[in-house]
């Protein structure tokens, strides 16, 4: 009887994890405003195996969270080979590039780091006549997030007032005139 009860408990847990969306994930709300690092892995689009492209991305990623908006920064190694990097919405932009080190840093916005980010890369290695497009998934490990700093505060601009500046009043002319004095001898 104990064996049957254990089996049913394990079966119920497996069903719960597979049938209830998001049960196995950490809460997907945006992290608090701030700067973070987060580990991630590049997986193939079609299965859970790690992509060869995983070795071309520096770990960890940097997150900047402000007002619920999450910006991710990644460093691409072998930048010359990865000739194109695209994320949904086309909002990926190059922040910096170092030709000597063959790296570049890209930044893009994600809605939820608890969800894989489908990405497309184009890899070209002329020396071996290699030219291919790949769909990959960026899978972030939310449990690995570490706070590295506070969110940058917005710059406060001076307030504009509707009232015009008042013209200063003229100073009254002096009423007491100084007395003339005789020159010193």
mmCIF file with all atom_site columns, C-alpha atoms in Angstrom:
data_model
loop_
_atom_site.group_PDB
_atom_site.id
_atom_site.type_symbol
_atom_site.label_atom_id
_atom_site.label_alt_id
_atom_site.label_comp_id
_atom_site.label_asym_id
_atom_site.label_entity_id
_atom_site.label_seq_id
_atom_site.pdbx_PDB_ins_code
_atom_site.Cartn_x
_atom_site.Cartn_y
_atom_site.Cartn_z
_atom_site.occupancy
_atom_site.B_iso_or_equiv
_atom_site.pdbx_formal_charge
_atom_site.auth_seq_id
_atom_site.auth_comp_id
_atom_site.auth_asym_id
_atom_site.auth_atom_id
_atom_site.pdbx_PDB_model_num
ATOM 1   C CA . UNK A 1 1   ? 0.000  0.000   0.000   1.00 0.00 ? 1   UNK A CA 1
ATOM 2   C CA . UNK A 1 2   ? 2.852  2.417   0.840   1.00 0.00 ? 2   UNK A CA 1
ATOM 3   C CA . UNK A 1 3   ? 4.447  1.804   -2.569  1.00 0.00 ? 3   UNK A CA 1
ATOM 4   C CA . UNK A 1 4   ? 1.171  2.567   -4.352  1.00 0.00 ? 4   UNK A CA 1
ATOM 5   C CA . UNK A 1 5   ? 0.704  5.789   -2.347  1.00 0.00 ? 5   UNK A CA 1
ATOM 6   C CA . UNK A 1 6   ? 4.277  6.924   -3.138  1.00 0.00 ? 6   UNK A CA 1
ATOM 7   C CA . UNK A 1 7   ? 3.805  6.147   -6.816  1.00 0.00 ? 7   UNK A CA 1
ATOM 8   C CA . UNK A 1 8   ? 0.570  8.164   -6.971  1.00 0.00 ? 8   UNK A CA 1
ATOM 9   C CA . UNK A 1 9   ? 2.200  11.106  -5.181  1.00 0.00 ? 9   UNK A CA 1
ATOM 10  C CA . UNK A 1 10  ? 5.115  11.157  -7.648  1.00 0.00 ? 10  UNK A CA 1
ATOM 11  C CA . UNK A 1 11  ? 2.736  10.807  -10.592 1.00 0.00 ? 11  UNK A CA 1
ATOM 12  C CA . UNK A 1 12  ? 0.593  13.696  -9.312  1.00 0.00 ? 12  UNK A CA 1
ATOM 13  C CA . UNK A 1 13  ? 3.702  15.889  -8.917  1.00 0.00 ? 13  UNK A CA 1
ATOM 14  C CA . UNK A 1 14  ? 4.857  15.098  -12.466 1.00 0.00 ? 14  UNK A CA 1
ATOM 15  C CA . UNK A 1 15  ? 1.421  15.868  -13.892 1.00 0.00 ? 15  UNK A CA 1
ATOM 16  C CA . UNK A 1 16  ? 1.235  19.099  -11.933 1.00 0.00 ? 16  UNK A CA 1
ATOM 17  C CA . UNK A 1 17  ? 4.640  20.232  -13.211 1.00 0.00 ? 17  UNK A CA 1
ATOM 18  C CA . UNK A 1 18  ? 3.853  19.393  -16.836 1.00 0.00 ? 18  UNK A CA 1
ATOM 19  C CA . UNK A 1 19  ? 0.198  20.430  -17.095 1.00 0.00 ? 19  UNK A CA 1
ATOM 20  C CA . UNK A 1 20  ? 0.145  23.672  -15.103 1.00 0.00 ? 20  UNK A CA 1
ATOM 21  C CA . UNK A 1 21  ? 1.918  26.393  -17.126 1.00 0.00 ? 21  UNK A CA 1
ATOM 22  C CA . UNK A 1 22  ? 4.667  28.114  -15.202 1.00 0.00 ? 22  UNK A CA 1
ATOM 23  C CA . UNK A 1 23  ? 4.416  25.852  -12.148 1.00 0.00 ? 23  UNK A CA 1
ATOM 24  C CA . UNK A 1 24  ? 8.132  25.047  -12.333 1.00 0.00 ? 24  UNK A CA 1
ATOM 25  C CA . UNK A 1 25  ? 9.188  28.664  -12.859 1.00 0.00 ? 25  UNK A CA 1
ATOM 26  C CA . UNK A 1 26  ? 9.930  31.402  -10.419 1.00 0.00 ? 26  UNK A CA 1
ATOM 27  C CA . UNK A 1 27  ? 7.336  34.195  -10.306 1.00 0.00 ? 27  UNK A CA 1
ATOM 28  C CA . UNK A 1 28  ? 7.635  36.043  -13.601 1.00 0.00 ? 28  UNK A CA 1
ATOM 29  C CA . UNK A 1 29  ? 7.056  39.581  -12.387 1.00 0.00 ? 29  UNK A CA 1
ATOM 30  C CA . UNK A 1 30  ? 9.760  42.105  -13.225 1.00 0.00 ? 30  UNK A CA 1
ATOM 31  C CA . UNK A 1 31  ? 12.514 42.354  -10.632 1.00 0.00 ? 31  UNK A CA 1
ATOM 32  C CA . UNK A 1 32  ? 12.742 45.478  -8.468  1.00 0.00 ? 32  UNK A CA 1
ATOM 33  C CA . UNK A 1 33  ? 14.402 48.506  -10.077 1.00 0.00 ? 33  UNK A CA 1
ATOM 34  C CA . UNK A 1 34  ? 18.170 48.124  -10.066 1.00 0.00 ? 34  UNK A CA 1
ATOM 35  C CA . UNK A 1 35  ? 21.181 46.634  -11.814 1.00 0.00 ? 35  UNK A CA 1
ATOM 36  C CA . UNK A 1 36  ? 21.745 42.872  -11.814 1.00 0.00 ? 36  UNK A CA 1
ATOM 37  C CA . UNK A 1 37  ? 23.859 40.105  -13.279 1.00 0.00 ? 37  UNK A CA 1
ATOM 38  C CA . UNK A 1 38  ? 22.133 36.907  -14.360 1.00 0.00 ? 38  UNK A CA 1
ATOM 39  C CA . UNK A 1 39  ? 23.451 33.608  -15.706 1.00 0.00 ? 39  UNK A CA 1
ATOM 40  C CA . UNK A 1 40  ? 21.989 32.289  -18.930 1.00 0.00 ? 40  UNK A CA 1
ATOM 41  C CA . UNK A 1 41  ? 22.466 29.531  -21.447 1.00 0.00 ? 41  UNK A CA 1
ATOM 42  C CA . UNK A 1 42  ? 21.958 29.482  -25.215 1.00 0.00 ? 42  UNK A CA 1
ATOM 43  C CA . UNK A 1 43  ? 19.803 26.519  -26.221 1.00 0.00 ? 43  UNK A CA 1
ATOM 44  C CA . UNK A 1 44  ? 18.808 25.150  -29.574 1.00 0.00 ? 44  UNK A CA 1
ATOM 45  C CA . UNK A 1 45  ? 15.393 26.219  -30.818 1.00 0.00 ? 45  UNK A CA 1
ATOM 46  C CA . UNK A 1 46  ? 14.095 22.709  -31.391 1.00 0.00 ? 46  UNK A CA 1
ATOM 47  C CA . UNK A 1 47  ? 15.046 21.012  -28.090 1.00 0.00 ? 47  UNK A CA 1
ATOM 48  C CA . UNK A 1 48  ? 16.535 21.509  -24.628 1.00 0.00 ? 48  UNK A CA 1
ATOM 49  C CA . UNK A 1 49  ? 20.137 20.845  -25.654 1.00 0.00 ? 49  UNK A CA 1
ATOM 50  C CA . UNK A 1 50  ? 22.759 23.575  -25.343 1.00 0.00 ? 50  UNK A CA 1
ATOM 51  C CA . UNK A 1 51  ? 23.653 25.234  -28.643 1.00 0.00 ? 51  UNK A CA 1
ATOM 52  C CA . UNK A 1 52  ? 27.234 25.481  -29.881 1.00 0.00 ? 52  UNK A CA 1
ATOM 53  C CA . UNK A 1 53  ? 26.588 29.234  -29.955 1.00 0.00 ? 53  UNK A CA 1
ATOM 54  C CA . UNK A 1 54  ? 26.570 29.163  -26.134 1.00 0.00 ? 54  UNK A CA 1
ATOM 55  C CA . UNK A 1 55  ? 30.374 29.384  -26.216 1.00 0.00 ? 55  UNK A CA 1
ATOM 56  C CA . UNK A 1 56  ? 30.217 32.616  -28.249 1.00 0.00 ? 56  UNK A CA 1
ATOM 57  C CA . UNK A 1 57  ? 28.396 34.586  -25.541 1.00 0.00 ? 57  UNK A CA 1
ATOM 58  C CA . UNK A 1 58  ? 30.097 35.910  -22.397 1.00 0.00 ? 58  UNK A CA 1
ATOM 59  C CA . UNK A 1 59  ? 28.425 35.076  -19.091 1.00 0.00 ? 59  UNK A CA 1
ATOM 60  C CA . UNK A 1 60  ? 26.764 36.496  -17.042 1.00 0.00 ? 60  UNK A CA 1
ATOM 61  C CA . UNK A 1 61  ? 24.412 38.988  -18.693 1.00 0.00 ? 61  UNK A CA 1
ATOM 62  C CA . UNK A 1 62  ? 23.702 42.387  -17.175 1.00 0.00 ? 62  UNK A CA 1
ATOM 63  C CA . UNK A 1 63  ? 20.133 43.514  -16.444 1.00 0.00 ? 63  UNK A CA 1
ATOM 64  C CA . UNK A 1 64  ? 18.970 47.067  -15.938 1.00 0.00 ? 64  UNK A CA 1
ATOM 65  C CA . UNK A 1 65  ? 15.463 47.322  -14.504 1.00 0.00 ? 65  UNK A CA 1
ATOM 66  C CA . UNK A 1 66  ? 13.653 50.648  -14.297 1.00 0.00 ? 66  UNK A CA 1
ATOM 67  C CA . UNK A 1 67  ? 9.906  51.118  -13.926 1.00 0.00 ? 67  UNK A CA 1
ATOM 68  C CA . UNK A 1 68  ? 9.278  47.470  -14.808 1.00 0.00 ? 68  UNK A CA 1
ATOM 69  C CA . UNK A 1 69  ? 11.236 47.757  -18.082 1.00 0.00 ? 69  UNK A CA 1
ATOM 70  C CA . UNK A 1 70  ? 14.005 45.131  -18.326 1.00 0.00 ? 70  UNK A CA 1
ATOM 71  C CA . UNK A 1 71  ? 17.041 45.805  -20.523 1.00 0.00 ? 71  UNK A CA 1
ATOM 72  C CA . UNK A 1 72  ? 19.491 42.951  -21.117 1.00 0.00 ? 72  UNK A CA 1
ATOM 73  C CA . UNK A 1 73  ? 23.140 43.438  -22.107 1.00 0.00 ? 73  UNK A CA 1
ATOM 74  C CA . UNK A 1 74  ? 25.150 40.563  -23.555 1.00 0.00 ? 74  UNK A CA 1
ATOM 75  C CA . UNK A 1 75  ? 28.704 40.383  -24.811 1.00 0.00 ? 75  UNK A CA 1
ATOM 76  C CA . UNK A 1 76  ? 29.166 38.462  -28.054 1.00 0.00 ? 76  UNK A CA 1
ATOM 77  C CA . UNK A 1 77  ? 32.593 36.875  -28.477 1.00 0.00 ? 77  UNK A CA 1
ATOM 78  C CA . UNK A 1 78  ? 33.823 36.129  -32.013 1.00 0.00 ? 78  UNK A CA 1
ATOM 79  C CA . UNK A 1 79  ? 31.870 39.175  -33.079 1.00 0.00 ? 79  UNK A CA 1
ATOM 80  C CA . UNK A 1 80  ? 33.299 38.926  -36.585 1.00 0.00 ? 80  UNK A CA 1
ATOM 81  C CA . UNK A 1 81  ? 31.669 35.510  -37.005 1.00 0.00 ? 81  UNK A CA 1
ATOM 82  C CA . UNK A 1 82  ? 28.263 36.483  -35.591 1.00 0.00 ? 82  UNK A CA 1
ATOM 83  C CA . UNK A 1 83  ? 27.350 38.912  -38.339 1.00 0.00 ? 83  UNK A CA 1
ATOM 84  C CA . UNK A 1 84  ? 23.716 39.333  -37.269 1.00 0.00 ? 84  UNK A CA 1
ATOM 85  C CA . UNK A 1 85  ? 21.931 39.113  -33.905 1.00 0.00 ? 85  UNK A CA 1
ATOM 86  C CA . UNK A 1 86  ? 18.158 39.647  -33.739 1.00 0.00 ? 86  UNK A CA 1
ATOM 87  C CA . UNK A 1 87  ? 15.588 39.431  -30.962 1.00 0.00 ? 87  UNK A CA 1
ATOM 88  C CA . UNK A 1 88  ? 11.776 39.714  -31.161 1.00 0.00 ? 88  UNK A CA 1
ATOM 89  C CA . UNK A 1 89  ? 10.661 43.261  -31.857 1.00 0.00 ? 89  UNK A CA 1
ATOM 90  C CA . UNK A 1 90  ? 13.975 44.095  -33.527 1.00 0.00 ? 90  UNK A CA 1
ATOM 91  C CA . UNK A 1 91  ? 15.043 46.198  -30.566 1.00 0.00 ? 91  UNK A CA 1
ATOM 92  C CA . UNK A 1 92  ? 18.625 44.903  -30.306 1.00 0.00 ? 92  UNK A CA 1
ATOM 93  C CA . UNK A 1 93  ? 21.257 47.612  -30.557 1.00 0.00 ? 93  UNK A CA 1
ATOM 94  C CA . UNK A 1 94  ? 25.045 47.553  -30.387 1.00 0.00 ? 94  UNK A CA 1
ATOM 95  C CA . UNK A 1 95  ? 26.284 49.396  -27.278 1.00 0.00 ? 95  UNK A CA 1
ATOM 96  C CA . UNK A 1 96  ? 30.015 48.899  -27.860 1.00 0.00 ? 96  UNK A CA 1
ATOM 97  C CA . UNK A 1 97  ? 32.374 47.052  -30.137 1.00 0.00 ? 97  UNK A CA 1
ATOM 98  C CA . UNK A 1 98  ? 36.031 46.066  -29.793 1.00 0.00 ? 98  UNK A CA 1
ATOM 99  C CA . UNK A 1 99  ? 37.532 44.900  -33.078 1.00 0.00 ? 99  UNK A CA 1
ATOM 100 C CA . UNK A 1 100 ? 40.877 44.015  -31.485 1.00 0.00 ? 100 UNK A CA 1
ATOM 101 C CA . UNK A 1 101 ? 39.215 41.730  -28.897 1.00 0.00 ? 101 UNK A CA 1
ATOM 102 C CA . UNK A 1 102 ? 36.624 40.610  -31.508 1.00 0.00 ? 102 UNK A CA 1
ATOM 103 C CA . UNK A 1 103 ? 33.704 41.371  -29.158 1.00 0.00 ? 103 UNK A CA 1
ATOM 104 C CA . UNK A 1 104 ? 30.613 43.523  -29.085 1.00 0.00 ? 104 UNK A CA 1
ATOM 105 C CA . UNK A 1 105 ? 28.000 44.311  -26.459 1.00 0.00 ? 105 UNK A CA 1
ATOM 106 C CA . UNK A 1 106 ? 24.332 44.332  -27.459 1.00 0.00 ? 106 UNK A CA 1
ATOM 107 C CA . UNK A 1 107 ? 21.323 45.556  -25.511 1.00 0.00 ? 107 UNK A CA 1
ATOM 108 C CA . UNK A 1 108 ? 17.646 44.722  -25.902 1.00 0.00 ? 108 UNK A CA 1
ATOM 109 C CA . UNK A 1 109 ? 14.406 44.881  -23.951 1.00 0.00 ? 109 UNK A CA 1
ATOM 110 C CA . UNK A 1 110 ? 12.618 41.764  -22.673 1.00 0.00 ? 110 UNK A CA 1
ATOM 111 C CA . UNK A 1 111 ? 9.197  41.529  -21.090 1.00 0.00 ? 111 UNK A CA 1
ATOM 112 C CA . UNK A 1 112 ? 9.985  38.617  -18.780 1.00 0.00 ? 112 UNK A CA 1
ATOM 113 C CA . UNK A 1 113 ? 13.350 37.013  -18.060 1.00 0.00 ? 113 UNK A CA 1
ATOM 114 C CA . UNK A 1 114 ? 11.472 33.943  -16.847 1.00 0.00 ? 114 UNK A CA 1
ATOM 115 C CA . UNK A 1 115 ? 10.598 33.199  -20.477 1.00 0.00 ? 115 UNK A CA 1
ATOM 116 C CA . UNK A 1 116 ? 13.149 32.101  -23.113 1.00 0.00 ? 116 UNK A CA 1
ATOM 117 C CA . UNK A 1 117 ? 14.004 34.795  -25.648 1.00 0.00 ? 117 UNK A CA 1
ATOM 118 C CA . UNK A 1 118 ? 13.870 33.462  -29.197 1.00 0.00 ? 118 UNK A CA 1
ATOM 119 C CA . UNK A 1 119 ? 16.777 34.937  -31.118 1.00 0.00 ? 119 UNK A CA 1
ATOM 120 C CA . UNK A 1 120 ? 18.189 34.633  -34.608 1.00 0.00 ? 120 UNK A CA 1
ATOM 121 C CA . UNK A 1 121 ? 21.879 34.749  -35.436 1.00 0.00 ? 121 UNK A CA 1
ATOM 122 C CA . UNK A 1 122 ? 23.800 34.632  -38.678 1.00 0.00 ? 122 UNK A CA 1
ATOM 123 C CA . UNK A 1 123 ? 27.235 33.005  -38.435 1.00 0.00 ? 123 UNK A CA 1
ATOM 124 C CA . UNK A 1 124 ? 29.843 33.501  -41.146 1.00 0.00 ? 124 UNK A CA 1
ATOM 125 C CA . UNK A 1 125 ? 33.382 32.076  -40.980 1.00 0.00 ? 125 UNK A CA 1
ATOM 126 C CA . UNK A 1 126 ? 35.005 32.871  -44.339 1.00 0.00 ? 126 UNK A CA 1
ATOM 127 C CA . UNK A 1 127 ? 38.175 30.848  -43.625 1.00 0.00 ? 127 UNK A CA 1
ATOM 128 C CA . UNK A 1 128 ? 36.173 27.603  -43.704 1.00 0.00 ? 128 UNK A CA 1
ATOM 129 C CA . UNK A 1 129 ? 33.435 28.735  -46.095 1.00 0.00 ? 129 UNK A CA 1
ATOM 130 C CA . UNK A 1 130 ? 30.791 28.580  -43.325 1.00 0.00 ? 130 UNK A CA 1
ATOM 131 C CA . UNK A 1 131 ? 27.627 30.681  -43.701 1.00 0.00 ? 131 UNK A CA 1
ATOM 132 C CA . UNK A 1 132 ? 24.465 29.720  -41.770 1.00 0.00 ? 132 UNK A CA 1
ATOM 133 C CA . UNK A 1 133 ? 21.427 31.177  -40.000 1.00 0.00 ? 133 UNK A CA 1
ATOM 134 C CA . UNK A 1 134 ? 20.318 29.774  -36.639 1.00 0.00 ? 134 UNK A CA 1
ATOM 135 C CA . UNK A 1 135 ? 17.381 30.231  -34.304 1.00 0.00 ? 135 UNK A CA 1
ATOM 136 C CA . UNK A 1 136 ? 18.462 30.009  -30.679 1.00 0.00 ? 136 UNK A CA 1
ATOM 137 C CA . UNK A 1 137 ? 16.836 30.516  -27.287 1.00 0.00 ? 137 UNK A CA 1
ATOM 138 C CA . UNK A 1 138 ? 18.326 32.644  -24.525 1.00 0.00 ? 138 UNK A CA 1
ATOM 139 C CA . UNK A 1 139 ? 17.288 30.989  -21.261 1.00 0.00 ? 139 UNK A CA 1
ATOM 140 C CA . UNK A 1 140 ? 17.939 33.109  -18.162 1.00 0.00 ? 140 UNK A CA 1
ATOM 141 C CA . UNK A 1 141 ? 18.429 31.571  -14.725 1.00 0.00 ? 141 UNK A CA 1
ATOM 142 C CA . UNK A 1 142 ? 16.443 33.969  -12.570 1.00 0.00 ? 142 UNK A CA 1
ATOM 143 C CA . UNK A 1 143 ? 17.617 32.240  -9.382  1.00 0.00 ? 143 UNK A CA 1
ATOM 144 C CA . UNK A 1 144 ? 21.195 33.327  -10.208 1.00 0.00 ? 144 UNK A CA 1
ATOM 145 C CA . UNK A 1 145 ? 20.349 37.063  -10.239 1.00 0.00 ? 145 UNK A CA 1
ATOM 146 C CA . UNK A 1 146 ? 22.679 39.208  -8.144  1.00 0.00 ? 146 UNK A CA 1
ATOM 147 C CA . UNK A 1 147 ? 22.153 42.887  -7.374  1.00 0.00 ? 147 UNK A CA 1
ATOM 148 C CA . UNK A 1 148 ? 25.086 44.981  -8.587  1.00 0.00 ? 148 UNK A CA 1
ATOM 149 C CA . UNK A 1 149 ? 23.686 48.475  -8.080  1.00 0.00 ? 149 UNK A CA 1
ATOM 150 C CA . UNK A 1 150 ? 20.732 50.763  -7.770  1.00 0.00 ? 150 UNK A CA 1
ATOM 151 C CA . UNK A 1 151 ? 18.715 51.923  -10.727 1.00 0.00 ? 151 UNK A CA 1
ATOM 152 C CA . UNK A 1 152 ? 19.910 55.190  -12.122 1.00 0.00 ? 152 UNK A CA 1
ATOM 153 C CA . UNK A 1 153 ? 17.693 58.013  -10.945 1.00 0.00 ? 153 UNK A CA 1
ATOM 154 C CA . UNK A 1 154 ? 16.000 60.106  -13.599 1.00 0.00 ? 154 UNK A CA 1
ATOM 155 C CA . UNK A 1 155 ? 17.485 63.553  -14.072 1.00 0.00 ? 155 UNK A CA 1
ATOM 156 C CA . UNK A 1 156 ? 15.251 66.214  -12.537 1.00 0.00 ? 156 UNK A CA 1
ATOM 157 C CA . UNK A 1 157 ? 14.687 69.107  -14.889 1.00 0.00 ? 157 UNK A CA 1
ATOM 158 C CA . UNK A 1 158 ? 13.938 72.570  -13.519 1.00 0.00 ? 158 UNK A CA 1
ATOM 159 C CA . UNK A 1 159 ? 10.236 73.324  -13.326 1.00 0.00 ? 159 UNK A CA 1
ATOM 160 C CA . UNK A 1 160 ? 8.810  75.736  -15.834 1.00 0.00 ? 160 UNK A CA 1
ATOM 161 C CA . UNK A 1 161 ? 6.451  78.309  -14.397 1.00 0.00 ? 161 UNK A CA 1
ATOM 162 C CA . UNK A 1 162 ? 3.657  80.011  -16.271 1.00 0.00 ? 162 UNK A CA 1
ATOM 163 C CA . UNK A 1 163 ? 4.103  83.395  -14.561 1.00 0.00 ? 163 UNK A CA 1
ATOM 164 C CA . UNK A 1 164 ? 6.477  85.805  -16.310 1.00 0.00 ? 164 UNK A CA 1
ATOM 165 C CA . UNK A 1 165 ? 9.463  87.181  -14.441 1.00 0.00 ? 165 UNK A CA 1
ATOM 166 C CA . UNK A 1 166 ? 8.654  90.523  -12.771 1.00 0.00 ? 166 UNK A CA 1
ATOM 167 C CA . UNK A 1 167 ? 10.608 93.548  -13.812 1.00 0.00 ? 167 UNK A CA 1
ATOM 168 C CA . UNK A 1 168 ? 12.578 94.961  -10.859 1.00 0.00 ? 168 UNK A CA 1
ATOM 169 C CA . UNK A 1 169 ? 11.455 98.310  -9.499  1.00 0.00 ? 169 UNK A CA 1
ATOM 170 C CA . UNK A 1 170 ? 13.686 101.315 -10.028 1.00 0.00 ? 170 UNK A CA 1
ATOM 171 C CA . UNK A 1 171 ? 15.597 102.501 -6.987  1.00 0.00 ? 171 UNK A CA 1
ATOM 172 C CA . UNK A 1 172 ? 14.469 105.855 -5.641  1.00 0.00 ? 172 UNK A CA 1
ATOM 173 C CA . UNK A 1 173 ? 16.965 108.670 -6.106  1.00 0.00 ? 173 UNK A CA 1
ATOM 174 C CA . UNK A 1 174 ? 18.820 109.688 -2.946  1.00 0.00 ? 174 UNK A CA 1
ATOM 175 C CA . UNK A 1 175 ? 17.280 112.554 -0.977  1.00 0.00 ? 175 UNK A CA 1
ATOM 176 C CA . UNK A 1 176 ? 20.359 113.484 0.979   1.00 0.00 ? 176 UNK A CA 1
ATOM 177 C CA . UNK A 1 177 ? 23.109 114.839 -1.181  1.00 0.00 ? 177 UNK A CA 1
ATOM 178 C CA . UNK A 1 178 ? 26.603 114.648 0.299   1.00 0.00 ? 178 UNK A CA 1
ATOM 179 C CA . UNK A 1 179 ? 28.118 117.979 1.291   1.00 0.00 ? 179 UNK A CA 1
ATOM 180 C CA . UNK A 1 180 ? 31.049 119.250 -0.636  1.00 0.00 ? 180 UNK A CA 1
ATOM 181 C CA . UNK A 1 181 ? 34.293 119.200 1.270   1.00 0.00 ? 181 UNK A CA 1
ATOM 182 C CA . UNK A 1 182 ? 37.331 121.374 0.841   1.00 0.00 ? 182 UNK A CA 1
ATOM 183 C CA . UNK A 1 183 ? 40.335 119.756 -0.741  1.00 0.00 ? 183 UNK A CA 1
ATOM 184 C CA . UNK A 1 184 ? 43.056 118.670 1.657   1.00 0.00 ? 184 UNK A CA 1
ATOM 185 C CA . UNK A 1 185 ? 46.166 120.893 1.763   1.00 0.00 ? 185 UNK A CA 1
#
